[in-house]
Every structure is written in C-alpha cells, then in structure tokens.
Amino acid sequence: MLTIGQIFYLQGCQKIVYCTNVWRTKNKVQRTKSMNLHRIILVLIAVMYCALSVMYAILTPPWESPDEPAHYLYVSQLAARWRPPQKSTIQQTNRFSKDQAFISSNYEWYQPALGYLPAAVVYKVLEIIAPDSLPKQIPSLSSLIPTIPSKYNIFIHPDRGILHVWDDAWGLLIIRMLLSLLGLPVIFAAYRLGSLVDKESGFLGIAAAGWVAFLPQFTFINTSVRSDTLTNAIAALVFLTAALMQTSGEQRDRNALLMGILLGLGLISKNTFVYMVPIGLIAVILSDPRAPRTWLRLALLVLSPALILWGAYYLAFDEARIAFAYTLTTALKINPELLTWKHLQEIPEPLLIDLFYARFGWANVAPPAICSKFAFGFWSVGSCISLIQSVRFFRRPELGQQMKIVALLFVGMLLAFIGVVRFNLSVVQPQGRLLFPALLPWAILGFWGVWQILPKRSEKIVAILIVSFMLLFNIYALCFVLAPAYWR
C-alpha cells in the first residue's frame, strides 16, 4: 500500500515528466519552424544572388572587369595545353590605359593554375561545341580613357546594344555566369559559420549570408573571368572547417585532414591565399589548448596533404617552378619607393571602403562615396562592439567554443589586412577584392557583437534589415551606377 504522501509524490513526478515532454516537444517544433524559415530565407538569398550575378555578367561589357583580358588569356592557354602558361615576354612600358600590348597579354601568367581550372574546362567544352562563341582577340583601348576615365569604357566596343554586344563573345558570358556559381559556397559557409556562433536563433547566419551575397563588389568580381572565385570559395570552407574543429571533438581528425586538403588546393589556386595558411595551424592549437601532444597529430593531418598537393603541383610543372621563382624574386620584391608613411596612409581608404564595397570596371566606375562610407561606418561600429564583447566574454567557460571561433575570425581578418598591405609594398594595388578570402570574418564580426546585446526578439528584424539594406545597395549599384556607365 502506498501512503498518501507517496501517491502525491508520484503524481507530482508524472506532472513534471509530462510538462518536460510538452516543453521538449514545443521546443523541438519551434526549432524546426525556425530552421525551415532559415532555409527559406537562405534559398531566397541564393536565388537573388544568382539573378543579380546574371545581370552583372550581361551589363558589364566584355573585358570591362579588372584584368579580365589577362585572366581570359590564361584560361585559353591552360585549356590548350593543360599546363600552366609559359612566362610572358611582354613588359609594361606605359600606364594600363595606354599600353595596348601589355594589357592584351597574359601578365597573370605567374599565378597558380588551379584557380583557373573551372573556367578552362568550360572554355574547352565551348571550344569543341561552339568555337565561334569564344573571342579570339582583345579589342583596342579607347583613346578617351586618359582624359576622363570615369565616363568611358576602357576598350572600344561595337555599338550594338546590350544584348548584341555579346553576339560574337557569348562564350565569355557563359564562363562568367558559371563562375559566379562559385559564390554560393561562400554564402553557405557564411550562413553555417554565423549559425555556429549564434546557436540560439541562427539569424546571425542569415545576416552574414545576406551581407556577403549582396556586397556589390563581391557580386561584380564573381561575374568576371578570374581565379578569385574558386580561391574565395576554398578560403570560406577553410574558415568553416576551422570553426568545426572547435565544436566537434569526435570528427576533429577528419576536419583536420579536410583542412589540409583545402589549404593545399588554395595554395595552388592564387598567390594571395598564402595568408590563409596560419589559420589551419591556429585552429589546431585552439581545438585543444591544454593538450600539446594532440597538436602534433592534428598538425600532421593538416600539413601533410597541404604540402603533398603544393609540392606535387610544383614538381609536376616546370612552368610552375619558374612562376614561383618569379613571384619570390620579382612580383613580391619590396619597392623601396613605397616604404613611406605617406604611401601606407593612402592604403586603408581604398582597400577598406572604395574598392571593397562597390567600385566597378577597372576601378573607374563608382557609386557616390557616401554609399560605401555609410556601409563601412555601420560595419566599423559593429566590429568594434564585437571586439569589446569578445574581451568581456573571453574567460567565460560556457562560451569557450564560441570564443575560439571568434578568435579565429579576428586573426583571419588581421592576417588578410597585413598580407594585402605587405603586397602593396611591392606594387600599388589596394584592391578590396584581395581581402575577399577573409570575407567571412568581415561578415561575422561586423554583427556578432551586436547580437550579444540585442534582445532575442529583435534578432530576426535586425537580420532582415541588414539583408534588405545590402540588397538595395546592390540593386542601386547595378541599375543606377554600373548600367548607366556602359549603356547610355
């Protein structure tokens, strides 16, 4: 026989179990609804990105993307021999806008070949099924450019209208459109990484994905023939893998091996990827800071495939070894004339603002400066808040995994900035797109700190506002800046 007290106790336990099950069910339903909403928004972002990419590809005339003639020649030479191109013998003798011989040459010959492989495959297929679709020569430079560069095309184009200008170059357009799809892994990685540091609502991932997808310069660069698209996709996966190494102990070895493969592929895609390499080693240390013995195993898993891929490429092709020697001795040789405080002061504004957010053509087509400065100002405030919050939360044990990821992102952003500044000591090129391998840290850290002080109910609204602002910025840049510059 049960006593009355025992009966009440059992009834109380049953009620507790019942309420717990109801709460778990409701919580599971809410999480499912939230995940479904995230997926819907993410798909919409991806669809809008693809639509904008098509418009950028069409509305930007052939060769009116930075260095596209050289990149295209690299692709054609790679598709012809399936080997890296040979050293170009043409030297620059004048400024770009006046040097027809140089601007029509493959002056990007010293870059690694893998970044151009997707374009080369498409080029080869088109060469077989529709050879007339591929341009055979670079048009002449416009004589008007040295006068008023912001009002004229770099090259002379036939006066045919928007669509007919592609009549004998639609193969180039196809390559542009297909390469733009490589922006999708970057967008997905931004969402996934944002969700890892915002597990409660996940809307930080939505904000980061929208910021990346609708950054006008990102869309524009992805719709031109170049090696940046694949390189940026690999770099985004490097950051995502580094973050997963902090959250998944059971799969740490597998993620370390994947990290090594990605680093190896990135190193033979584009030279600017080199500043990503420390991320792999820092991820190893942060994954288990108190167990140095595990570092050796993980470091071997990271370095082995990276060195094998990198070494195999340079051992297999003598053209690659010549290019590597040229990179070390010439392309990256410090110019003493650039070792001045004045030059260093001139780098940040174009690098972080003008040429980062929206500058089209050969950097000769730009929206009103207030647009990029407003976007940069908003991002700067957000990143400062992130820095302050990271200092506050650094020693909170319950946020250990999250803070490791945030630390990785800060290091990645710093390495990218230092790497590009170092490059500008060899050649004056403060191009914002050179920072795009570290675009994920830029996106996440611009909002993570704000997310720590926002009421939870406001996160959805703020995320939608961020995505909407960047989308409107992108549409404005496309319709009212880029299109009028080329199609009057």
mmCIF file of N, CA and C in Angstrom, residues 45-147:
data_model
loop_
_atom_site.group_PDB
_atom_site.id
_atom_site.type_symbol
_atom_site.label_atom_id
_atom_site.label_comp_id
_atom_site.label_asym_id
_atom_site.label_seq_id
_atom_site.Cartn_x
_atom_site.Cartn_y
_atom_site.Cartn_z
ATOM 1 N N ILE A 45 17.966 34.201 -50.658
ATOM 2 C CA ILE A 45 19.225 34.943 -50.811
ATOM 3 C C ILE A 45 20.033 34.378 -51.966
ATOM 4 N N ALA A 46 20.125 33.046 -52.038
ATOM 5 C CA ALA A 46 20.896 32.404 -53.108
ATOM 6 C C ALA A 46 20.280 32.690 -54.474
ATOM 7 N N VAL A 47 18.956 32.638 -54.562
ATOM 8 C CA VAL A 47 18.274 32.904 -55.840
ATOM 9 C C VAL A 47 18.497 34.347 -56.271
ATOM 10 N N MET A 48 18.373 35.281 -55.321
ATOM 11 C CA MET A 48 18.590 36.688 -55.648
ATOM 12 C C MET A 48 20.037 36.933 -56.054
ATOM 13 N N TYR A 49 20.965 36.275 -55.381
ATOM 14 C CA TYR A 49 22.374 36.405 -55.756
ATOM 15 C C TYR A 49 22.587 35.939 -57.192
ATOM 16 N N CYS A 50 22.015 34.795 -57.544
ATOM 17 C CA CYS A 50 22.178 34.269 -58.907
ATOM 18 C C CYS A 50 21.563 35.216 -59.935
ATOM 19 N N ALA A 51 20.391 35.766 -59.611
ATOM 20 C CA ALA A 51 19.738 36.696 -60.537
ATOM 21 C C ALA A 51 20.585 37.953 -60.733
ATOM 22 N N LEU A 52 21.108 38.494 -59.644
ATOM 23 C CA LEU A 52 21.962 39.677 -59.748
ATOM 24 C C LEU A 52 23.250 39.355 -60.505
ATOM 25 N N SER A 53 23.787 38.164 -60.292
ATOM 26 C CA SER A 53 25.014 37.769 -60.986
ATOM 27 C C SER A 53 24.804 37.740 -62.492
ATOM 28 N N VAL A 54 23.670 37.221 -62.917
ATOM 29 C CA VAL A 54 23.360 37.189 -64.354
ATOM 30 C C VAL A 54 23.311 38.604 -64.909
ATOM 31 N N MET A 55 22.689 39.516 -64.164
ATOM 32 C CA MET A 55 22.578 40.899 -64.630
ATOM 33 C C MET A 55 23.945 41.577 -64.678
ATOM 34 N N TYR A 56 24.767 41.363 -63.663
ATOM 35 C CA TYR A 56 26.118 41.932 -63.676
ATOM 36 C C TYR A 56 26.923 41.387 -64.849
ATOM 37 N N ALA A 57 26.802 40.082 -65.095
ATOM 38 C CA ALA A 57 27.559 39.465 -66.187
ATOM 39 C C ALA A 57 27.162 40.045 -67.535
ATOM 40 N N ILE A 58 25.870 40.288 -67.728
ATOM 41 C CA ILE A 58 25.384 40.807 -69.010
ATOM 42 C C ILE A 58 25.700 42.291 -69.160
ATOM 43 N N LEU A 59 25.467 43.060 -68.102
ATOM 44 C CA LEU A 59 25.577 44.517 -68.203
ATOM 45 C C LEU A 59 27.022 45.019 -68.166
ATOM 46 N N THR A 60 27.944 44.201 -67.699
ATOM 47 C CA THR A 60 29.360 44.575 -67.763
ATOM 48 C C THR A 60 29.904 44.120 -69.107
ATOM 49 N N PRO A 61 30.251 45.037 -70.010
ATOM 50 C CA PRO A 61 30.717 44.636 -71.349
ATOM 51 C C PRO A 61 31.960 43.754 -71.275
ATOM 52 N N PRO A 62 32.246 43.024 -72.341
ATOM 53 C CA PRO A 62 33.450 42.188 -72.358
ATOM 54 C C PRO A 62 34.701 43.002 -72.014
ATOM 55 N N TRP A 63 35.521 42.437 -71.168
ATOM 56 C CA TRP A 63 36.835 42.971 -70.794
ATOM 57 C C TRP A 63 36.765 44.168 -69.852
ATOM 58 N N GLU A 64 35.557 44.602 -69.453
ATOM 59 C CA GLU A 64 35.456 45.772 -68.582
ATOM 60 C C GLU A 64 35.473 45.394 -67.099
ATOM 61 N N SER A 65 36.016 44.240 -66.793
ATOM 62 C CA SER A 65 36.302 43.836 -65.416
ATOM 63 C C SER A 65 37.814 43.860 -65.229
ATOM 64 N N PRO A 66 38.289 44.168 -64.032
ATOM 65 C CA PRO A 66 39.735 44.352 -63.846
ATOM 66 C C PRO A 66 40.549 43.126 -64.230
ATOM 67 N N ASP A 67 41.504 43.344 -65.128
ATOM 68 C CA ASP A 67 42.461 42.311 -65.559
ATOM 69 C C ASP A 67 41.813 41.143 -66.298
ATOM 70 N N GLU A 68 40.568 41.293 -66.728
ATOM 71 C CA GLU A 68 39.885 40.162 -67.367
ATOM 72 C C GLU A 68 40.577 39.690 -68.643
ATOM 73 N N PRO A 69 41.125 40.575 -69.489
ATOM 74 C CA PRO A 69 41.834 40.063 -70.674
ATOM 75 C C PRO A 69 42.971 39.107 -70.312
ATOM 76 N N ALA A 70 43.763 39.468 -69.311
ATOM 77 C CA ALA A 70 44.880 38.605 -68.909
ATOM 78 C C ALA A 70 44.377 37.284 -68.337
ATOM 79 N N HIS A 71 43.332 37.351 -67.510
ATOM 80 C CA HIS A 71 42.773 36.124 -66.941
ATOM 81 C C HIS A 71 42.203 35.230 -68.044
ATOM 82 N N TYR A 72 41.541 35.837 -69.016
ATOM 83 C CA TYR A 72 40.961 35.068 -70.125
ATOM 84 C C TYR A 72 42.059 34.391 -70.946
ATOM 85 N N LEU A 73 43.139 35.105 -71.200
ATOM 86 C CA LEU A 73 44.258 34.516 -71.942
ATOM 87 C C LEU A 73 44.886 33.367 -71.155
ATOM 88 N N TYR A 74 44.969 33.514 -69.848
ATOM 89 C CA TYR A 74 45.470 32.421 -69.008
ATOM 90 C C TYR A 74 44.577 31.191 -69.187
ATOM 91 N N VAL A 75 43.264 31.401 -69.137
ATOM 92 C CA VAL A 75 42.306 30.293 -69.280
ATOM 93 C C VAL A 75 42.468 29.609 -70.630
ATOM 94 N N SER A 76 42.581 30.405 -71.697
ATOM 95 C CA SER A 76 42.703 29.820 -73.036
ATOM 96 C C SER A 76 44.001 29.026 -73.182
ATOM 97 N N GLN A 77 45.082 29.530 -72.603
ATOM 98 C CA GLN A 77 46.362 28.815 -72.678
ATOM 99 C C GLN A 77 46.345 27.549 -71.824
ATOM 100 N N LEU A 78 45.684 27.606 -70.677
ATOM 101 C CA LEU A 78 45.561 26.416 -69.834
ATOM 102 C C LEU A 78 44.717 25.351 -70.528
ATOM 103 N N ALA A 79 43.628 25.769 -71.176
ATOM 104 C CA ALA A 79 42.763 24.821 -71.880
ATOM 105 C C ALA A 79 43.457 24.213 -73.095
ATOM 106 N N ALA A 80 44.404 24.929 -73.681
ATOM 107 C CA ALA A 80 45.098 24.429 -74.876
ATOM 108 C C ALA A 80 46.136 23.370 -74.532
ATOM 109 N N ARG A 81 46.800 23.501 -73.371
ATOM 110 C CA ARG A 81 47.922 22.607 -73.047
ATOM 111 C C ARG A 81 47.709 21.797 -71.775
ATOM 112 N N TRP A 82 46.733 22.207 -70.952
ATOM 113 C CA TRP A 82 46.518 21.608 -69.636
ATOM 114 C C TRP A 82 47.800 21.624 -68.809
ATOM 115 N N ARG A 83 48.527 22.702 -68.981
ATOM 116 C CA ARG A 83 49.703 23.013 -68.186
ATOM 117 C C ARG A 83 49.670 24.508 -67.879
ATOM 118 N N PRO A 84 50.311 24.942 -66.812
ATOM 119 C CA PRO A 84 50.385 26.382 -66.567
ATOM 120 C C PRO A 84 51.010 27.088 -67.765
ATOM 121 N N PRO A 85 50.614 28.321 -68.032
ATOM 122 C CA PRO A 85 51.171 29.036 -69.187
ATOM 123 C C PRO A 85 52.648 29.345 -69.004
ATOM 124 N N GLN A 86 53.296 29.556 -70.129
ATOM 125 C CA GLN A 86 54.705 29.924 -70.092
ATOM 126 C C GLN A 86 54.855 31.405 -69.763
ATOM 127 N N LYS A 87 56.055 31.779 -69.374
ATOM 128 C CA LYS A 87 56.318 33.159 -68.970
ATOM 129 C C LYS A 87 56.040 34.119 -70.114
ATOM 130 N N SER A 88 55.306 35.183 -69.785
ATOM 131 C CA SER A 88 55.022 36.208 -70.788
ATOM 132 C C SER A 88 56.272 37.050 -71.029
ATOM 133 N N THR A 89 56.521 37.348 -72.282
ATOM 134 C CA THR A 89 57.716 38.129 -72.641
ATOM 135 C C THR A 89 57.413 39.616 -72.794
ATOM 136 N N ILE A 90 56.150 39.988 -72.672
ATOM 137 C CA ILE A 90 55.753 41.387 -72.869
ATOM 138 C C ILE A 90 55.854 42.135 -71.544
ATOM 139 N N GLN A 91 56.570 43.216 -71.533
ATOM 140 C CA GLN A 91 56.761 44.029 -70.340
ATOM 141 C C GLN A 91 55.927 45.304 -70.426
ATOM 142 N N GLN A 92 55.487 45.786 -69.281
ATOM 143 C CA GLN A 92 54.722 47.025 -69.250
ATOM 144 C C GLN A 92 55.649 48.208 -69.483
ATOM 145 N N THR A 93 55.268 49.062 -70.444
ATOM 146 C CA THR A 93 56.089 50.226 -70.785
ATOM 147 C C THR A 93 55.363 51.545 -70.552
ATOM 148 N N ASN A 94 54.070 51.467 -70.217
ATOM 149 C CA ASN A 94 53.281 52.682 -70.032
ATOM 150 C C ASN A 94 52.158 52.373 -69.046
ATOM 151 N N ARG A 95 51.358 53.365 -68.703
ATOM 152 C CA ARG A 95 50.211 53.120 -67.843
ATOM 153 C C ARG A 95 49.219 52.203 -68.559
ATOM 154 N N PHE A 96 48.394 51.494 -67.798
ATOM 155 C CA PHE A 96 47.488 50.497 -68.355
ATOM 156 C C PHE A 96 46.648 51.044 -69.498
ATOM 157 N N SER A 97 46.104 52.220 -69.302
ATOM 158 C CA SER A 97 45.164 52.769 -70.280
ATOM 159 C C SER A 97 45.824 53.165 -71.595
ATOM 160 N N LYS A 98 47.166 53.094 -71.673
ATOM 161 C CA LYS A 98 47.864 53.451 -72.911
ATOM 162 C C LYS A 98 48.721 52.314 -73.462
ATOM 163 N N ASP A 99 48.821 51.209 -72.720
ATOM 164 C CA ASP A 99 49.732 50.126 -73.106
ATOM 165 C C ASP A 99 48.938 48.956 -73.688
ATOM 166 N N GLN A 100 48.595 49.064 -74.972
ATOM 167 C CA GLN A 100 47.780 48.046 -75.630
ATOM 168 C C GLN A 100 48.461 46.678 -75.618
ATOM 169 N N ALA A 101 49.750 46.640 -75.882
ATOM 170 C CA ALA A 101 50.453 45.357 -75.948
ATOM 171 C C ALA A 101 50.432 44.641 -74.601
ATOM 172 N N PHE A 102 50.669 45.382 -73.533
ATOM 173 C CA PHE A 102 50.728 44.747 -72.216
ATOM 174 C C PHE A 102 49.347 44.331 -71.728
ATOM 175 N N ILE A 103 48.361 45.199 -71.875
ATOM 176 C CA ILE A 103 47.024 44.898 -71.364
ATOM 177 C C ILE A 103 46.374 43.758 -72.139
ATOM 178 N N SER A 104 46.886 43.471 -73.339
ATOM 179 C CA SER A 104 46.373 42.366 -74.156
ATOM 180 C C SER A 104 47.210 41.104 -73.998
ATOM 181 N N SER A 105 48.084 41.083 -73.008
ATOM 182 C CA SER A 105 48.953 39.924 -72.786
ATOM 183 C C SER A 105 48.549 39.204 -71.502
ATOM 184 N N ASN A 106 49.092 38.028 -71.305
ATOM 185 C CA ASN A 106 48.816 37.251 -70.093
ATOM 186 C C ASN A 106 49.815 37.638 -69.005
ATOM 187 N N TYR A 107 49.629 38.818 -68.432
ATOM 188 C CA TYR A 107 50.544 39.259 -67.388
ATOM 189 C C TYR A 107 50.231 38.608 -66.038
ATOM 190 N N GLU A 108 49.193 37.755 -65.984
ATOM 191 C CA GLU A 108 48.903 36.983 -64.776
ATOM 192 C C GLU A 108 49.516 35.585 -64.841
ATOM 193 N N TRP A 109 50.443 35.367 -65.755
ATOM 194 C CA TRP A 109 50.987 34.032 -66.019
ATOM 195 C C TRP A 109 51.620 33.372 -64.799
ATOM 196 N N TYR A 110 52.082 34.170 -63.838
ATOM 197 C CA TYR A 110 52.813 33.623 -62.691
ATOM 198 C C TYR A 110 51.890 33.118 -61.575
ATOM 199 N N GLN A 111 50.577 33.293 -61.732
ATOM 200 C CA GLN A 111 49.644 32.783 -60.731
ATOM 201 C C GLN A 111 49.497 31.265 -60.862
ATOM 202 N N PRO A 112 49.201 30.548 -59.766
ATOM 203 C CA PRO A 112 48.959 29.100 -59.860
ATOM 204 C C PRO A 112 47.752 28.796 -60.747
ATOM 205 N N ALA A 113 47.695 27.575 -61.247
ATOM 206 C CA ALA A 113 46.731 27.235 -62.299
ATOM 207 C C ALA A 113 45.378 26.749 -61.802
ATOM 208 N N LEU A 114 45.305 26.180 -60.602
ATOM 209 C CA LEU A 114 44.054 25.539 -60.192
ATOM 210 C C LEU A 114 42.885 26.512 -60.160
ATOM 211 N N GLY A 115 43.139 27.760 -59.769
ATOM 212 C CA GLY A 115 42.063 28.741 -59.709
ATOM 213 C C GLY A 115 41.402 28.987 -61.048
ATOM 214 N N TYR A 116 42.120 28.716 -62.128
ATOM 215 C CA TYR A 116 41.587 28.926 -63.476
ATOM 216 C C TYR A 116 40.987 27.651 -64.073
ATOM 217 N N LEU A 117 41.121 26.527 -63.377
ATOM 218 C CA LEU A 117 40.700 25.247 -63.951
ATOM 219 C C LEU A 117 39.205 25.187 -64.276
ATOM 220 N N PRO A 118 38.288 25.641 -63.393
ATOM 221 C CA PRO A 118 36.866 25.597 -63.764
ATOM 222 C C PRO A 118 36.573 26.361 -65.051
ATOM 223 N N ALA A 119 37.157 27.550 -65.196
ATOM 224 C CA ALA A 119 36.942 28.332 -66.417
ATOM 225 C C ALA A 119 37.553 27.634 -67.621
ATOM 226 N N ALA A 120 38.711 26.996 -67.438
ATOM 227 C CA ALA A 120 39.376 26.304 -68.545
ATOM 228 C C ALA A 120 38.544 25.121 -69.038
ATOM 229 N N VAL A 121 37.901 24.412 -68.116
ATOM 230 C CA VAL A 121 37.046 23.284 -68.509
ATOM 231 C C VAL A 121 35.870 23.779 -69.347
ATOM 232 N N VAL A 122 35.226 24.856 -68.891
ATOM 233 C CA VAL A 122 34.107 25.421 -69.656
ATOM 234 C C VAL A 122 34.597 25.925 -71.011
ATOM 235 N N TYR A 123 35.744 26.581 -71.012
ATOM 236 C CA TYR A 123 36.327 27.087 -72.265
ATOM 237 C C TYR A 123 36.546 25.945 -73.249
ATOM 238 N N LYS A 124 37.099 24.837 -72.766
ATOM 239 C CA LYS A 124 37.399 23.705 -73.652
ATOM 240 C C LYS A 124 36.124 23.104 -74.226
ATOM 241 N N VAL A 125 35.089 22.988 -73.403
ATOM 242 C CA VAL A 125 33.807 22.455 -73.890
ATOM 243 C C VAL A 125 33.230 23.369 -74.966
ATOM 244 N N LEU A 126 33.258 24.677 -74.720
ATOM 245 C CA LEU A 126 32.747 25.631 -75.709
ATOM 246 C C LEU A 126 33.590 25.615 -76.974
ATOM 247 N N GLU A 127 34.883 25.439 -76.819
ATOM 248 C CA GLU A 127 35.770 25.389 -77.987
ATOM 249 C C GLU A 127 35.424 24.203 -78.887
ATOM 250 N N ILE A 128 34.935 23.134 -78.288
ATOM 251 C CA ILE A 128 34.576 21.942 -79.060
ATOM 252 C C ILE A 128 33.207 22.089 -79.714
ATOM 253 N N ILE A 129 32.213 22.581 -78.942
ATOM 254 C CA ILE A 129 30.837 22.597 -79.455
ATOM 255 C C ILE A 129 30.452 23.919 -80.114
ATOM 256 N N ALA A 130 31.108 25.017 -79.733
ATOM 257 C CA ALA A 130 30.752 26.326 -80.304
ATOM 258 C C ALA A 130 31.985 27.221 -80.332
ATOM 259 N N PRO A 131 32.961 26.914 -81.173
ATOM 260 C CA PRO A 131 34.220 27.675 -81.172
ATOM 261 C C PRO A 131 34.044 29.151 -81.504
ATOM 262 N N ASP A 132 33.019 29.486 -82.289
ATOM 263 C CA ASP A 132 32.814 30.891 -82.665
ATOM 264 C C ASP A 132 32.310 31.743 -81.504
ATOM 265 N N SER A 133 31.918 31.105 -80.405
ATOM 266 C CA SER A 133 31.405 31.866 -79.263
ATOM 267 C C SER A 133 32.523 32.470 -78.421
ATOM 268 N N LEU A 134 33.746 32.023 -78.639
ATOM 269 C CA LEU A 134 34.874 32.466 -77.819
ATOM 270 C C LEU A 134 35.656 33.564 -78.526
ATOM 271 N N PRO A 135 35.824 34.714 -77.891
ATOM 272 C CA PRO A 135 36.606 35.802 -78.503
ATOM 273 C C PRO A 135 38.035 35.357 -78.790
ATOM 274 N N LYS A 136 38.542 35.786 -79.928
ATOM 275 C CA LYS A 136 39.898 35.381 -80.329
ATOM 276 C C LYS A 136 40.936 36.465 -80.078
ATOM 277 N N GLN A 137 40.497 37.707 -79.886
ATOM 278 C CA GLN A 137 41.455 38.787 -79.645
ATOM 279 C C GLN A 137 40.849 39.843 -78.729
ATOM 280 N N ILE A 138 41.712 40.589 -78.085
ATOM 281 C CA ILE A 138 41.296 41.662 -77.185
ATOM 282 C C ILE A 138 41.128 42.938 -78.003
ATOM 283 N N PRO A 139 40.016 43.665 -77.859
ATOM 284 C CA PRO A 139 39.815 44.887 -78.649
ATOM 285 C C PRO A 139 40.799 45.988 -78.274
ATOM 286 N N SER A 140 40.801 47.027 -79.084
ATOM 287 C CA SER A 140 41.719 48.150 -78.857
ATOM 288 C C SER A 140 41.280 48.982 -77.660
ATOM 289 N N LEU A 141 42.253 49.611 -77.035
ATOM 290 C CA LEU A 141 41.966 50.519 -75.931
ATOM 291 C C LEU A 141 41.316 51.789 -76.447
ATOM 292 N N SER A 142 40.425 52.342 -75.655
ATOM 293 C CA SER A 142 39.790 53.599 -76.023
ATOM 294 C C SER A 142 40.773 54.748 -75.828
ATOM 295 N N SER A 143 40.836 55.626 -76.802
ATOM 296 C CA SER A 143 41.739 56.782 -76.710
ATOM 297 C C SER A 143 41.207 57.838 -75.753
ATOM 298 N N LEU A 144 39.952 57.697 -75.318
ATOM 299 C CA LEU A 144 39.349 58.698 -74.442
ATOM 300 C C LEU A 144 39.673 58.472 -72.967
ATOM 301 N N ILE A 145 40.129 57.275 -72.635
ATOM 302 C CA ILE A 145 40.334 56.918 -71.232
ATOM 303 C C ILE A 145 41.293 57.851 -70.502
ATOM 304 N N PRO A 146 42.446 58.199 -71.056
ATOM 305 C CA PRO A 146 43.353 59.060 -70.296
ATOM 306 C C PRO A 146 42.761 60.418 -69.962
ATOM 307 N N THR A 147 41.698 60.814 -70.706
ATOM 308 C CA THR A 147 41.114 62.132 -70.488
ATOM 309 C C THR A 147 40.154 62.130 -69.307
#
